[in-house]
XYZ file of C-alpha atoms in Angstrom:
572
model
C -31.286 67.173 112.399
C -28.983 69.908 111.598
C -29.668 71.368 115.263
C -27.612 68.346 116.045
C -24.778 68.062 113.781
C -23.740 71.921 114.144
C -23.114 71.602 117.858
C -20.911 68.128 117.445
C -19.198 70.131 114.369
C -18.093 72.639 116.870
C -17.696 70.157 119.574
C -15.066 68.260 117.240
C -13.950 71.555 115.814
C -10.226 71.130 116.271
C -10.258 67.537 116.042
C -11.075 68.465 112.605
C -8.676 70.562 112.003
C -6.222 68.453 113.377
C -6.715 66.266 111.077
C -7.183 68.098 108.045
C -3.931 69.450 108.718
C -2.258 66.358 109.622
C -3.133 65.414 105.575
C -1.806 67.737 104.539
C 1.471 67.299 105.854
C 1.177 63.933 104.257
C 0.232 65.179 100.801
C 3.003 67.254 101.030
C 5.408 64.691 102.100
C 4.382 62.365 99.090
C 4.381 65.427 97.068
C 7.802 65.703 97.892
C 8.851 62.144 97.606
C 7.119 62.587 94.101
C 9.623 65.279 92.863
C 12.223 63.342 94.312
C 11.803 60.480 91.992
C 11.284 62.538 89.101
C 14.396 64.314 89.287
C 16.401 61.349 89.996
C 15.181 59.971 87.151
C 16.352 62.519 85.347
C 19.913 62.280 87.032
C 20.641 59.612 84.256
C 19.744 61.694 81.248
C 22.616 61.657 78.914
C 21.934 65.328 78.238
C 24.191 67.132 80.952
C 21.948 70.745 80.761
C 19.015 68.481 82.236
C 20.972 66.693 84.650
C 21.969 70.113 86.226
C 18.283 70.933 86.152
C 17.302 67.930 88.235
C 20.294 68.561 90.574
C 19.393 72.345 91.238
C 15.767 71.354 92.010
C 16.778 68.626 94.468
C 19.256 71.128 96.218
C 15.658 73.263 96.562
C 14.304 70.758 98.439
C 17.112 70.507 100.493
C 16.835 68.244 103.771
C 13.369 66.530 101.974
C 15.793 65.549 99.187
C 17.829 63.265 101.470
C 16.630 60.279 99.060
C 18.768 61.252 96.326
C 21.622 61.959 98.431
C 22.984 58.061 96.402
C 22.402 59.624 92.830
C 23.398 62.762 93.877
C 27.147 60.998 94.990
C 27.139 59.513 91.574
C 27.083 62.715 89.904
C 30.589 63.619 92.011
C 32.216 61.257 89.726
C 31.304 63.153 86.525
C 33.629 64.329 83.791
C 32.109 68.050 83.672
C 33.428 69.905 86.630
C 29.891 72.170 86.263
C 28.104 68.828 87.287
C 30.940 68.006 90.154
C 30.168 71.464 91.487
C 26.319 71.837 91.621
C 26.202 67.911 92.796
C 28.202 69.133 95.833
C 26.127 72.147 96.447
C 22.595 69.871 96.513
C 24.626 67.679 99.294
C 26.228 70.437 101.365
C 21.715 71.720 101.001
C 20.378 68.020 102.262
C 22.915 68.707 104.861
C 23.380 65.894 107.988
C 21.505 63.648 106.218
C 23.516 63.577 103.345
C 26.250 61.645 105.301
C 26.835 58.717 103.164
C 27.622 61.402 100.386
C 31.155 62.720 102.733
C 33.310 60.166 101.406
C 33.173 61.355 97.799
C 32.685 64.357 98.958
C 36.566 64.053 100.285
C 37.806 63.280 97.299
C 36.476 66.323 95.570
C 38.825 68.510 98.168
C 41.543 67.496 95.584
C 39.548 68.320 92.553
C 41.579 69.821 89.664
C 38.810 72.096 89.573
C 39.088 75.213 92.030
C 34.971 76.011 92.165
C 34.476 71.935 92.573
C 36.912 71.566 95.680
C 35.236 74.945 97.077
C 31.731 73.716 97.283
C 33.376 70.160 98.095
C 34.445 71.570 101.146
C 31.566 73.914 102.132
C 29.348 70.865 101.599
C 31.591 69.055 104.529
C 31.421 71.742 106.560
C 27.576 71.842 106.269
C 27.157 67.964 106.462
C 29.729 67.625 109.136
C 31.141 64.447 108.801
C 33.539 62.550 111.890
C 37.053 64.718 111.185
C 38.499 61.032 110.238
C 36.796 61.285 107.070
C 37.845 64.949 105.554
C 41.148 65.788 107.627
C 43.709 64.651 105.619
C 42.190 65.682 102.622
C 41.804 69.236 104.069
C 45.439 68.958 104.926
C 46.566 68.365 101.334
C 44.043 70.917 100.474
C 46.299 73.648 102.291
C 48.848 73.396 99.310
C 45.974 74.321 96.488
C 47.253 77.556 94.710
C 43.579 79.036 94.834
C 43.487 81.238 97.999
C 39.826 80.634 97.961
C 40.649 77.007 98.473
C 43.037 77.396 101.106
C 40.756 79.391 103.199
C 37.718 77.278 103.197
C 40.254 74.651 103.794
C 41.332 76.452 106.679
C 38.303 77.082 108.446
C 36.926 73.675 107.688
C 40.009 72.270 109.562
C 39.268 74.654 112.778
C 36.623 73.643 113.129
C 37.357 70.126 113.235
C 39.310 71.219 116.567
C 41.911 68.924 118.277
C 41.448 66.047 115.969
C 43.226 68.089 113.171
C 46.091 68.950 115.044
C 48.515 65.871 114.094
C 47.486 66.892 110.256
C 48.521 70.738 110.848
C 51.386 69.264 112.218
C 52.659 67.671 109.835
C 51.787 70.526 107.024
C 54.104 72.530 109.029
C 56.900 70.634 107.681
C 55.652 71.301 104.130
C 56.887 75.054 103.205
C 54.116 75.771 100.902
C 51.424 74.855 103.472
C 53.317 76.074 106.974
C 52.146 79.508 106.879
C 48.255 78.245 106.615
C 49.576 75.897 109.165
C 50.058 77.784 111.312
C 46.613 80.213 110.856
C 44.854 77.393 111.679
C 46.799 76.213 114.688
C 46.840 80.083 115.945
C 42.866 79.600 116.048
C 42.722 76.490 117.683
C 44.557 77.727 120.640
C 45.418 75.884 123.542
C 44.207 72.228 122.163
C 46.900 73.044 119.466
C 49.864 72.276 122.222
C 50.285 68.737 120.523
C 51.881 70.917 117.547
C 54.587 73.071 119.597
C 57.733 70.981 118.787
C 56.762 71.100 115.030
C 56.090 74.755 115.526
C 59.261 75.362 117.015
C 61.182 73.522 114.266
C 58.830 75.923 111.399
C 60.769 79.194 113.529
C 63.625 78.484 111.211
C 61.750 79.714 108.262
C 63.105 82.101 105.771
C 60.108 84.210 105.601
C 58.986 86.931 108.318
C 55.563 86.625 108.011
C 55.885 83.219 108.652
C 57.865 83.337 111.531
C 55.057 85.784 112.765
C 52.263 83.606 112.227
C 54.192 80.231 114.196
C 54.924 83.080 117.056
C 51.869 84.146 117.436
C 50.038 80.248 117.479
C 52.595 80.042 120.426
C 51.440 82.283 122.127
C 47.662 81.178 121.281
C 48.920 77.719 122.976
C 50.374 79.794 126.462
C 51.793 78.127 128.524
C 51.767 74.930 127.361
C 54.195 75.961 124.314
C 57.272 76.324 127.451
C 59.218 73.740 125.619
C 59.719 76.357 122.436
C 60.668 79.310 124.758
C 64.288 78.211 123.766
C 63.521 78.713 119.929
C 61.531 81.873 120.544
C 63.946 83.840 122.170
C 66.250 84.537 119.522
C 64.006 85.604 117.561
C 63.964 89.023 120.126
C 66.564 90.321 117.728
C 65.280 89.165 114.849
C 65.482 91.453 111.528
C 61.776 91.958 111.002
C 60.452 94.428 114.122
C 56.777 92.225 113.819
C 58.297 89.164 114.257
C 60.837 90.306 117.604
C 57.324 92.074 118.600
C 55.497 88.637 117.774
C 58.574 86.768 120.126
C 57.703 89.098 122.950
C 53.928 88.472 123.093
C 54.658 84.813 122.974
C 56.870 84.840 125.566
C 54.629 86.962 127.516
C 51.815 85.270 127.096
C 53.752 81.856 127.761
C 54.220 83.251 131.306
C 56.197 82.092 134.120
C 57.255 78.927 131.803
C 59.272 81.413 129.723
C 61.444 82.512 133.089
C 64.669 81.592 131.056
C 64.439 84.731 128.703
C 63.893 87.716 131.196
C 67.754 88.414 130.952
C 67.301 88.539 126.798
C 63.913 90.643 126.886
C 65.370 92.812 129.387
C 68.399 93.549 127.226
C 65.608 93.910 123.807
C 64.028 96.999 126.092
C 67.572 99.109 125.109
C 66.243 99.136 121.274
C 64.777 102.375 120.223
C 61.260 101.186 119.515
C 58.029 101.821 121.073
C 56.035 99.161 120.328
C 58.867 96.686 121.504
C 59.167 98.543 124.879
C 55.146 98.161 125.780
C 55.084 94.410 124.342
C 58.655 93.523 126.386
C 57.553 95.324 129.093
C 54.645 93.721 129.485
C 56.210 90.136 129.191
C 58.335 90.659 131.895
C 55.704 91.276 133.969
C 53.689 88.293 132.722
C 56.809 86.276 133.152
C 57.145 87.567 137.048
C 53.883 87.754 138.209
C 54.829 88.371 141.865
C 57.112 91.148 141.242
C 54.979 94.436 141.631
C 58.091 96.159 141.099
C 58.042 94.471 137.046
C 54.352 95.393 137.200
C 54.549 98.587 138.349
C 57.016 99.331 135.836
C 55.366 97.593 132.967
C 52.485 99.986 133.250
C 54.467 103.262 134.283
C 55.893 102.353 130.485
C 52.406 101.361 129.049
C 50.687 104.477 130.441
C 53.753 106.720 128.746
C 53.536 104.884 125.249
C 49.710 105.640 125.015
C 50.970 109.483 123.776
C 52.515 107.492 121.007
C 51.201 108.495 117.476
C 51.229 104.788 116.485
C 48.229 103.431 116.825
C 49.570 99.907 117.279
C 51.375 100.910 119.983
C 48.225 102.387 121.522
C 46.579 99.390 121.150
C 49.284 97.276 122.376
C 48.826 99.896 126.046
C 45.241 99.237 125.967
C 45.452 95.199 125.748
C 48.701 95.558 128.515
C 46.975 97.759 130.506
C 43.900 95.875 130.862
C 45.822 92.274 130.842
C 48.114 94.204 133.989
C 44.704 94.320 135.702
C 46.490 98.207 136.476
C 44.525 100.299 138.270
C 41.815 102.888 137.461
C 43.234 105.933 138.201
C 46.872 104.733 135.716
C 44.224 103.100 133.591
C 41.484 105.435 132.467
C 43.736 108.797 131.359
C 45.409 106.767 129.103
C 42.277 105.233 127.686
C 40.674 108.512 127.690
C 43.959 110.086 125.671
C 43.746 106.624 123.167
C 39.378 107.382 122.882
C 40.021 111.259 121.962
C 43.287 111.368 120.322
C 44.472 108.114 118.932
C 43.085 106.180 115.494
C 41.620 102.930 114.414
C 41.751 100.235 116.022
C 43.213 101.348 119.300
C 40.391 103.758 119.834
C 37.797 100.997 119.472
C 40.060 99.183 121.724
C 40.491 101.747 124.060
C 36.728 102.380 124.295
C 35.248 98.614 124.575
C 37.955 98.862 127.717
C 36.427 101.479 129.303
C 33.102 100.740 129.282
C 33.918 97.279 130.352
C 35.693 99.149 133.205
C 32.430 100.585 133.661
C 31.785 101.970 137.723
C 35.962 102.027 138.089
C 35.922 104.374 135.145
C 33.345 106.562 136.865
C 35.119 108.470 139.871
C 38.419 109.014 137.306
C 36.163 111.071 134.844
C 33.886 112.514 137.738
C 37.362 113.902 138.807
C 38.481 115.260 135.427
C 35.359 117.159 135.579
C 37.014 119.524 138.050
C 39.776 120.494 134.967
C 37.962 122.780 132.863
C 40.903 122.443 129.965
C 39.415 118.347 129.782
C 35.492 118.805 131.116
C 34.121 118.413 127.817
C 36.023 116.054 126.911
C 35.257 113.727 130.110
C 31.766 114.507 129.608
C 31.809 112.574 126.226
C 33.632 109.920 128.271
C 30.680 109.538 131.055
C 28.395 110.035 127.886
C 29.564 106.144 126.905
C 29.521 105.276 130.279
C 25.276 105.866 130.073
C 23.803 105.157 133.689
C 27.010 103.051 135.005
C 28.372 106.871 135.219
C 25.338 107.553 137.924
C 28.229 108.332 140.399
C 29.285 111.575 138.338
C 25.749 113.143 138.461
C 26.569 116.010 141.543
C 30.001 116.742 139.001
C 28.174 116.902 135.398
C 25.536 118.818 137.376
C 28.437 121.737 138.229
C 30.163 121.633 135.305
C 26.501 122.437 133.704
C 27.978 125.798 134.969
C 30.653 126.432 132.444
C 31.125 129.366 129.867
C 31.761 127.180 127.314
C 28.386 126.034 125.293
C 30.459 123.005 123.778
C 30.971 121.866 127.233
C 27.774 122.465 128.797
C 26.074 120.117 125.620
C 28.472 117.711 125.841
C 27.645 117.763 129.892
C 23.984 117.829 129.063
C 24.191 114.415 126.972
C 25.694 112.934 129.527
C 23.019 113.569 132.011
C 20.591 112.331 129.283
C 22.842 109.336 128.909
C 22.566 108.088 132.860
C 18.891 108.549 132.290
C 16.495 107.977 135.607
C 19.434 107.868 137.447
C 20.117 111.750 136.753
C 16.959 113.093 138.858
C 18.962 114.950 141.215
C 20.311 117.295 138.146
C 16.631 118.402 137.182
C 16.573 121.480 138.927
C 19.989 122.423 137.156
C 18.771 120.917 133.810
C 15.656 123.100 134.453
C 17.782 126.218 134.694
C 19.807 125.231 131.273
C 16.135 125.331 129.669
C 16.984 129.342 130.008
C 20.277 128.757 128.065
C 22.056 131.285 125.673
C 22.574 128.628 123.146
C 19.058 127.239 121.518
C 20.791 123.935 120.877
C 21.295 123.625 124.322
C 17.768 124.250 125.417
C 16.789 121.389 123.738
C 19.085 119.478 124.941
C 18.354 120.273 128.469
C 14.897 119.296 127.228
C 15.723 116.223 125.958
C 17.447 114.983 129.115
C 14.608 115.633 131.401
C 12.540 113.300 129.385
C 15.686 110.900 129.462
C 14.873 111.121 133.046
C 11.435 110.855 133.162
C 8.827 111.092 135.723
C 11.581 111.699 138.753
C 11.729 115.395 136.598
C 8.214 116.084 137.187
C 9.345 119.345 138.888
C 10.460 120.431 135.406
C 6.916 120.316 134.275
C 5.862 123.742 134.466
C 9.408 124.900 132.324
C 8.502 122.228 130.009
C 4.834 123.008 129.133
C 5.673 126.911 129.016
C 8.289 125.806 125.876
C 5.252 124.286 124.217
C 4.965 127.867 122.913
C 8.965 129.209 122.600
C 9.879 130.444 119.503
C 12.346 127.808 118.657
C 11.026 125.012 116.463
C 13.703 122.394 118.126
C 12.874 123.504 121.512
C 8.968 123.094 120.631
C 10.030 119.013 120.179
C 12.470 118.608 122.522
C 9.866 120.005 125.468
C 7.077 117.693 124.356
C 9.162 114.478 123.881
C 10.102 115.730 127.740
C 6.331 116.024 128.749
C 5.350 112.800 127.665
C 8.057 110.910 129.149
C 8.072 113.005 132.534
C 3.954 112.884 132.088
C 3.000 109.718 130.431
C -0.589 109.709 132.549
C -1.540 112.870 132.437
C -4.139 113.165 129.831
C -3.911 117.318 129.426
C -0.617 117.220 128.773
C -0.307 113.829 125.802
C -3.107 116.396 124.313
C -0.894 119.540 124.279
C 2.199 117.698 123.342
C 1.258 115.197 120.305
C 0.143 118.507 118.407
C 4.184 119.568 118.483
C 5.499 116.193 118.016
C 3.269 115.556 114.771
C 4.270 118.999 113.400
C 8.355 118.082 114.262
C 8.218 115.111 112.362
C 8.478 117.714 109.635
C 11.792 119.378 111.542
C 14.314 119.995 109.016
C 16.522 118.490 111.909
C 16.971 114.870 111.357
C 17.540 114.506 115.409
C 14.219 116.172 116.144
C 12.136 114.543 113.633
C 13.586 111.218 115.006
C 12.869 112.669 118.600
C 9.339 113.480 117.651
C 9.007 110.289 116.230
C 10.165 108.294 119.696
C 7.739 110.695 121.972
C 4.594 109.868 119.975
C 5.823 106.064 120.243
C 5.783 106.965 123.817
C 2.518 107.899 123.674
C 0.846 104.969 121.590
C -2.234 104.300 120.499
C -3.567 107.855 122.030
C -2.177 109.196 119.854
C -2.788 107.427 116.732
C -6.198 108.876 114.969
C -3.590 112.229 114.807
C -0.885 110.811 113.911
C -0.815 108.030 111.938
C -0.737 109.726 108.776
C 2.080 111.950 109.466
C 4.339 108.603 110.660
C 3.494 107.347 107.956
C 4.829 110.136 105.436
C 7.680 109.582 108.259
C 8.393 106.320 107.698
C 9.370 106.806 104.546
C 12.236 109.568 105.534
C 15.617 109.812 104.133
C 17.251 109.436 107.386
C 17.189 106.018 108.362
C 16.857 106.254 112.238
C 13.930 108.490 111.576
C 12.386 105.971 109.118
C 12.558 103.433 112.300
C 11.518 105.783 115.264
C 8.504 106.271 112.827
C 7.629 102.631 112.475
C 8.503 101.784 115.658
C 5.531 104.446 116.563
C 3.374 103.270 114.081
C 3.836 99.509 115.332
C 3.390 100.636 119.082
C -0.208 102.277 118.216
C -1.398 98.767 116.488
C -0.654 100.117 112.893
C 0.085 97.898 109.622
C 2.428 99.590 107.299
C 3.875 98.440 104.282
C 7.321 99.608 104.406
C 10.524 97.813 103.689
C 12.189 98.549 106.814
C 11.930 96.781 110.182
C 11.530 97.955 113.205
C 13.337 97.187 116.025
C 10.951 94.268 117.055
C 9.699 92.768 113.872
C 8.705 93.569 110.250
C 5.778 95.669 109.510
C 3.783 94.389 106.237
C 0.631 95.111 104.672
């Protein structure tokens, strides 16, 4: 009999399972709807301490508590502020489903309590209700003295989109709430041109910075904000340099709808300031888009102010430059000057703009190669650039040349940084492995395993290091071997011996790099290495630590470590 029953057991094996796990969805679903009673129930306890109780557990059940999302609204209504608050936090948890909760909800934006109408409003923003419900209380909500208030308002009403608009409009009239106004109008952007008239009007304001903020939702809106143009130009002479500066942008960036104030901005360019030069500048070429002369000029003057010690004038070059569309050759010295001389933000600037320049950048720097006074300096440059600088490979590989060991590093890193790409360099990179400077032997190292197999030619240099006196250079050749050799069984077992023992490097950059080429080398490698990855893992340089795990993970090991690799989390 049981020969009979064990094969239809395994016949019906996941049917089984199926539905054993199919119950116990449903015992967990009643278990739920269980708790959910019981703490609703308790909702109506006189004594306030348990009512929070049984609102904090429902907002841990979160969307399963959609049940009590009735009681829950009830509690919005109650005289302790502490209950208004956590009531509004287990709604905002249920989320969507807690729908029929966003009218009360509403009211609660006008709470005399500031902690009540926060979570009020982060519940909304969670539950999202049609904009016709919450808008105008959002609105009002933009005159709350709490900053905190203001801002959730703020971004609660952004993203609501067009359909706050007429609201924001009309809080624009309101002096206490047009500089929040007029925030959340500058995000909305273009769908915001239903507001220009009532942001024109709020250009009459008293206050600079809120004269700025109006300005700059202007020029958010473009083009469709023409019909202020004649409210924004007087403000080109305007007492406070940000907000002429703001006045320029908006004009600019209103465009050939903003014709009427070339004769003003030109006339603006005679003031002694910078900033006020690249910005007008750059408006009048915006404003003329088919005069080159206007362009030509506007980035003649941009290219000039990038010297500037300012660095909001720098970043005003980079975002003129790039919004120009000028070319690569005007373009990519005066990034270059922002990257290497210039501060925060108009370095970051200046950099995400030339690597989004990416091949156009290329023959510039390849070029400035030829200038030994800036070679290391557009090495760094191609460095960013990583393989979109492939183009510069025959330059980097004869400026490898140069007397200067600061250069030839900096030129070395960005032949590692191209990668495959690079191959052509390897007999030159090979050469560099003979190098005065030991730093730059394992550099030259490191590259050709950058580069991989195509610098197979390198081998020979590479396995003699195995042996060199230098510790670093040790590494750097073996991480080399087993990317340029990954199949060649002599050489993983002459190289994991050196990587295991540089994972004890004082270097942090060769432990990590011994840490990478055993990861390269996997599971071959594991019955020697695991322990010593996992003393690594535990490193106090973080990017060690995850080159470690990262090796451990690729060789199939389970470590219990609190950091995560770059794929997933390791546990026990």
């Amino acid at each position: 009999m049981r020969s009979r029953i064990l094969p239809s057991w395994h016949r019906n094996g996941r049917l089984g399972l199926a539905a054993i796990g199919l119950s116990c969805l449903l015992l967990a679903s009643i278990a739920r709807a269980d708790d959910v009673a019981k703490w609703v129930k308790l909702l109506s306890s006189g004594d306030q301490a348990q009512r929070i109780e049984a609102i904090d557990e429902l907002s841990h059940l979160g969307p399963a508590a959609k049940d009590a999302t009735g009681a829950l609204a009830k509690q919005l209504s109650d005289e302790s502020p502490s209950v208004r608050a956590h009531a509004a936090y287990a709604l905002g948890k249920i989320g969507p489903a807690a729908i029929a909760a966003a009218p009360e909800l509403a009211k609660l934006i006008a709470d005399p309590d500031d902690d009540v109408q926060h979570t009020a409003i982060d519940a909304l923003e969670k539950i999202k209700p049609e904009p016709s419900v919450v808008i105008d209380a959002l609105g009002k909500a933009l005159e709350d003295p709490d900053p905190a208030v203001r801002v959730a308002a703020l971004s609660a009403l952004t993203d609501a989109g067009e359909t706050a608009v007429p609201v924001l409009g009309k809080a624009l009239g309101n002096a206490d709430t047009r500089y929040w106004a007029a925030l959340a109008l500058g995000e909305l952007g273009p769908v915001a041109k239903g507001a220009v008239s009532e942001l024109a009007a709020a250009l009459k304001d008293d206050r600079p910075e809120v004269r700025r903020e109006v300005l700059i939702a202007l020029a958010r809106i473009g083009p469709d904000a023409a019909p202020a143009v004649k409210d924004i130009t007087p403000l080109l002479d305007d007492s406070d340099d940000s907000v002429a500066h703001a006045a320029g942008f908006a004009l600019g960036a209103i465009g050939p709808k903003a014709a009427s104030a070339t004769d003003a901005l030109t006339k603006a360019m005679d003031h002694d300031d910078s900033l006020e030069e690249c910005v007008y500048c750059w408006a009048l070429a915006r404003i003329e888009p088919k005069n080159e002369e206007a362009r030509e000029h506007a980035i003649e003057m941009l290219v000039a102010a990038a010297n500037d010690e300012n660095p909001r004038v720098q970043a005003a070059v980079v975002r003129g430059l790039m919004d120009l569309k000028a070319p690569p050759e005007k373009t990519v010295p005066a990034l270059c000057y922002v990257i290497l001389n210039g501060q925060e933000p108009a370095v970051h600037e200046a950099l995400g703009a030339l690597l989004a320049m990416g091949d156009q950048a290329t023959p510039v720097l390849a070029k400035a190669l030829e200038r030994p006074e800036v070679r290391g300096r557009a090495a760094l440059l191609l460095t960013y650039l990583g393989p979109k600088a492939q183009a510069a490979v025959p330059e980097l590989t004869t400026a490898l040349s140069d007397e200067d060991p600061e250069v030839r590093r900096e030129v070395l890193f960005a032949l590692a940084a191209i990668g495959p790409e690079a191959a052509e360099a390897t007999p030159a990179l090979v050469k560099r492995m003979n190098d005065s400077e030991v730093r730059n032997r394992a550099v030259a190292a490191y590259a050709l395993g950058r580069i991989g197999p195509g610098a197979s030619a390198a081998l020979p240099k590479l396995q003699e290091e195995l042996t060199s006196p230098e510790a670093v250079v040790r590494v750097a050749s073996a991480f080399a071997l087993v990317h340029v050799a990954p199949d060649n069984p002599a050489i993983i077992r002459a190289s994991v011996p050196v990587l295991i023992q540089g994972l004890r490097n004082p270097l942090p950059a060769a432990r990590r790099g011994a840490a990478e080429g055993l990861a390269a080398v996997g599971k071959p490698a594991r019955s020697a290495a695991e322990r010593a990855l996992k003393a690594a893992a535990e490193d106090p340089d973080a990017s060690v630590r995850n080159a470690a795990l990262e090796a451990l993970e690729k060789m199939g090991v389970v470590v219990d470590s609190p950091v995560p690799s770059s794929s997933r989390q390791l546990k026990q």
